[in-house]
Short mmCIF file of N, CA and C in Angstrom, two decimals:
data_model
loop_
_atom_site.label_atom_id
_atom_site.label_comp_id
_atom_site.label_asym_id
_atom_site.label_seq_id
_atom_site.Cartn_x
_atom_site.Cartn_y
_atom_site.Cartn_z
N CYS U 93 -2.42 16.84 6.71
CA CYS U 93 -2.24 15.49 7.25
C CYS U 93 -0.80 15.35 7.72
N LEU U 94 -0.61 14.89 8.90
CA LEU U 94 0.73 14.79 9.47
C LEU U 94 1.23 13.35 9.43
N MET U 95 2.54 13.21 9.17
CA MET U 95 3.12 11.87 9.12
C MET U 95 3.11 11.23 10.51
N GLU U 96 2.98 12.04 11.56
CA GLU U 96 2.95 11.49 12.90
C GLU U 96 1.62 10.81 13.18
N ALA U 97 1.01 10.29 12.14
CA ALA U 97 -0.27 9.59 12.31
C ALA U 97 -0.07 8.43 13.27
N ASN U 98 -1.08 8.16 14.02
CA ASN U 98 -1.05 7.06 14.97
C ASN U 98 -0.67 5.77 14.26
N SER U 99 0.31 5.05 14.79
CA SER U 99 0.79 3.83 14.13
C SER U 99 -0.31 2.79 13.98
N VAL U 100 -1.25 2.76 14.90
CA VAL U 100 -2.37 1.82 14.78
C VAL U 100 -3.23 2.17 13.56
N LEU U 101 -3.46 3.46 13.36
CA LEU U 101 -4.24 3.89 12.20
C LEU U 101 -3.52 3.55 10.91
N LEU U 102 -2.21 3.73 10.88
CA LEU U 102 -1.44 3.37 9.69
C LEU U 102 -1.49 1.87 9.43
N GLN U 103 -1.38 1.07 10.48
CA GLN U 103 -1.45 -0.38 10.30
C GLN U 103 -2.82 -0.80 9.76
N LYS U 104 -3.87 -0.16 10.24
CA LYS U 104 -5.21 -0.46 9.72
C LYS U 104 -5.33 -0.05 8.25
N LYS U 105 -4.73 1.08 7.90
CA LYS U 105 -4.74 1.52 6.51
C LYS U 105 -3.99 0.50 5.64
N TYR U 106 -2.83 0.04 6.11
CA TYR U 106 -2.08 -0.97 5.36
C TYR U 106 -2.92 -2.23 5.16
N ALA U 107 -3.63 -2.65 6.20
CA ALA U 107 -4.47 -3.86 6.11
C ALA U 107 -5.57 -3.68 5.06
N ARG U 108 -6.20 -2.52 5.06
CA ARG U 108 -7.25 -2.25 4.05
C ARG U 108 -6.66 -2.26 2.64
N ILE U 109 -5.50 -1.66 2.48
CA ILE U 109 -4.84 -1.59 1.17
C ILE U 109 -4.49 -2.99 0.68
N VAL U 110 -3.92 -3.80 1.55
CA VAL U 110 -3.54 -5.16 1.16
C VAL U 110 -4.77 -5.97 0.77
N ALA U 111 -5.84 -5.87 1.54
CA ALA U 111 -7.07 -6.61 1.24
C ALA U 111 -7.67 -6.17 -0.10
N LEU U 112 -7.69 -4.88 -0.33
CA LEU U 112 -8.23 -4.34 -1.58
C LEU U 112 -7.36 -4.76 -2.77
N PHE U 113 -6.06 -4.69 -2.60
CA PHE U 113 -5.13 -5.11 -3.66
C PHE U 113 -5.33 -6.59 -3.98
N ALA U 114 -5.42 -7.43 -2.96
CA ALA U 114 -5.63 -8.87 -3.16
C ALA U 114 -6.92 -9.12 -3.93
N GLU U 115 -7.97 -8.43 -3.54
CA GLU U 115 -9.27 -8.61 -4.19
C GLU U 115 -9.21 -8.18 -5.66
N GLN U 116 -8.65 -7.01 -5.92
CA GLN U 116 -8.64 -6.49 -7.27
C GLN U 116 -7.67 -7.23 -8.20
N MET U 117 -6.59 -7.75 -7.64
CA MET U 117 -5.60 -8.47 -8.45
C MET U 117 -5.86 -9.98 -8.46
N GLN U 118 -6.85 -10.40 -7.68
CA GLN U 118 -7.20 -11.82 -7.57
C GLN U 118 -5.99 -12.68 -7.17
N VAL U 119 -5.34 -12.23 -6.09
CA VAL U 119 -4.23 -12.99 -5.50
C VAL U 119 -4.58 -13.24 -4.04
N THR U 120 -3.86 -14.14 -3.40
CA THR U 120 -4.11 -14.43 -1.99
C THR U 120 -3.69 -13.25 -1.13
N LEU U 121 -4.24 -13.20 0.06
CA LEU U 121 -3.83 -12.16 1.00
C LEU U 121 -2.35 -12.26 1.32
N ASP U 122 -1.84 -13.50 1.44
CA ASP U 122 -0.41 -13.68 1.71
C ASP U 122 0.45 -13.10 0.59
N ALA U 123 0.06 -13.37 -0.66
CA ALA U 123 0.81 -12.86 -1.81
C ALA U 123 0.74 -11.34 -1.86
N ALA U 124 -0.45 -10.80 -1.58
CA ALA U 124 -0.62 -9.34 -1.59
C ALA U 124 0.21 -8.69 -0.49
N LEU U 125 0.20 -9.30 0.69
CA LEU U 125 0.97 -8.78 1.82
C LEU U 125 2.46 -8.80 1.51
N GLU U 126 2.95 -9.89 0.96
CA GLU U 126 4.37 -9.99 0.60
C GLU U 126 4.75 -8.93 -0.42
N PHE U 127 3.92 -8.77 -1.46
CA PHE U 127 4.22 -7.76 -2.48
C PHE U 127 4.20 -6.37 -1.86
N PHE U 128 3.20 -6.09 -1.05
CA PHE U 128 3.06 -4.77 -0.43
C PHE U 128 4.31 -4.39 0.36
N TYR U 129 4.75 -5.28 1.23
CA TYR U 129 5.89 -4.93 2.09
C TYR U 129 7.22 -4.88 1.35
N ARG U 130 7.28 -5.41 0.15
CA ARG U 130 8.50 -5.32 -0.67
C ARG U 130 8.43 -4.19 -1.69
N SER U 131 7.30 -3.51 -1.75
CA SER U 131 7.06 -2.51 -2.80
C SER U 131 7.69 -1.16 -2.49
N GLU U 132 7.96 -0.42 -3.56
CA GLU U 132 8.40 0.97 -3.45
C GLU U 132 7.28 1.81 -2.82
N THR U 133 6.06 1.48 -3.15
CA THR U 133 4.91 2.22 -2.62
C THR U 133 4.90 2.14 -1.09
N TYR U 134 5.14 0.95 -0.54
CA TYR U 134 5.19 0.82 0.92
C TYR U 134 6.33 1.66 1.50
N GLN U 135 7.48 1.61 0.85
CA GLN U 135 8.62 2.40 1.35
C GLN U 135 8.29 3.88 1.38
N GLU U 136 7.60 4.34 0.34
CA GLU U 136 7.19 5.75 0.30
C GLU U 136 6.16 6.06 1.38
N LEU U 137 5.23 5.15 1.60
CA LEU U 137 4.26 5.33 2.68
C LEU U 137 4.97 5.40 4.03
N ARG U 138 5.84 4.45 4.26
CA ARG U 138 6.56 4.35 5.53
C ARG U 138 7.40 5.59 5.80
N ASP U 139 8.02 6.11 4.73
CA ASP U 139 8.93 7.25 4.88
C ASP U 139 8.21 8.59 4.80
N GLY U 140 6.90 8.57 4.57
CA GLY U 140 6.13 9.81 4.53
C GLY U 140 6.37 10.64 3.29
N ILE U 141 6.81 10.02 2.21
CA ILE U 141 7.10 10.74 0.98
C ILE U 141 5.81 11.25 0.35
N ALA U 142 5.79 12.54 0.06
CA ALA U 142 4.66 13.20 -0.61
C ALA U 142 3.33 12.98 0.12
N ASP U 143 3.39 12.77 1.42
CA ASP U 143 2.17 12.54 2.20
C ASP U 143 1.28 11.48 1.57
N LEU U 144 1.91 10.45 1.02
CA LEU U 144 1.17 9.37 0.36
C LEU U 144 0.15 8.73 1.29
N HIS U 145 0.47 8.68 2.58
CA HIS U 145 -0.45 8.08 3.56
C HIS U 145 -1.76 8.85 3.67
N CYS U 146 -1.80 10.08 3.16
CA CYS U 146 -3.03 10.88 3.19
C CYS U 146 -3.94 10.59 2.00
N ARG U 147 -3.43 9.86 1.03
CA ARG U 147 -4.23 9.52 -0.16
C ARG U 147 -5.23 8.43 0.18
N SER U 148 -6.22 8.29 -0.70
CA SER U 148 -7.23 7.27 -0.47
C SER U 148 -6.63 5.87 -0.62
N ASP U 149 -7.30 4.90 -0.02
CA ASP U 149 -6.85 3.51 -0.15
C ASP U 149 -6.80 3.10 -1.62
N GLN U 150 -7.81 3.48 -2.39
CA GLN U 150 -7.86 3.10 -3.80
C GLN U 150 -6.71 3.73 -4.58
N TYR U 151 -6.36 4.96 -4.27
CA TYR U 151 -5.24 5.61 -4.94
C TYR U 151 -3.96 4.81 -4.72
N ILE U 152 -3.75 4.39 -3.48
CA ILE U 152 -2.53 3.63 -3.16
C ILE U 152 -2.57 2.26 -3.82
N VAL U 153 -3.74 1.63 -3.84
CA VAL U 153 -3.89 0.34 -4.53
C VAL U 153 -3.57 0.51 -6.02
N ASP U 154 -4.03 1.59 -6.61
CA ASP U 154 -3.73 1.84 -8.03
C ASP U 154 -2.22 1.98 -8.24
N GLU U 155 -1.55 2.63 -7.31
CA GLU U 155 -0.08 2.75 -7.39
C GLU U 155 0.57 1.37 -7.30
N LEU U 156 0.08 0.55 -6.38
CA LEU U 156 0.60 -0.82 -6.24
C LEU U 156 0.38 -1.62 -7.51
N LYS U 157 -0.79 -1.47 -8.11
CA LYS U 157 -1.11 -2.21 -9.33
C LYS U 157 -0.17 -1.81 -10.47
N LEU U 158 0.13 -0.51 -10.57
CA LEU U 158 1.09 -0.07 -11.58
C LEU U 158 2.47 -0.67 -11.32
N GLU U 159 2.86 -0.67 -10.07
CA GLU U 159 4.15 -1.25 -9.70
C GLU U 159 4.19 -2.74 -9.98
N PHE U 160 3.09 -3.44 -9.69
CA PHE U 160 2.99 -4.87 -9.93
C PHE U 160 3.11 -5.17 -11.43
N GLN U 161 2.40 -4.39 -12.24
CA GLN U 161 2.44 -4.60 -13.70
C GLN U 161 3.84 -4.35 -14.25
N SER U 162 4.52 -3.34 -13.75
CA SER U 162 5.87 -3.04 -14.27
C SER U 162 6.90 -4.04 -13.77
N ALA U 163 6.58 -4.76 -12.69
CA ALA U 163 7.52 -5.76 -12.16
C ALA U 163 7.47 -7.07 -12.95
N LYS U 164 6.41 -7.25 -13.74
CA LYS U 164 6.24 -8.49 -14.50
C LYS U 164 7.26 -8.61 -15.61
#
């Protein structure tokens, strides 16, 4: 999987991740979106660290949930 993934595909992946995170954490889409874009997980996705963008949506949501719990 290459980090040069089409930016439209990455944006769609981000949208799916945010929606899934909101659903599983029972928060609004706005709250999920705000948390996502401020998260370390997003920074790693954006920077192509460890090819995180190649992981499943659920894997990334699980990472976000861990980050959310540790931020409390």
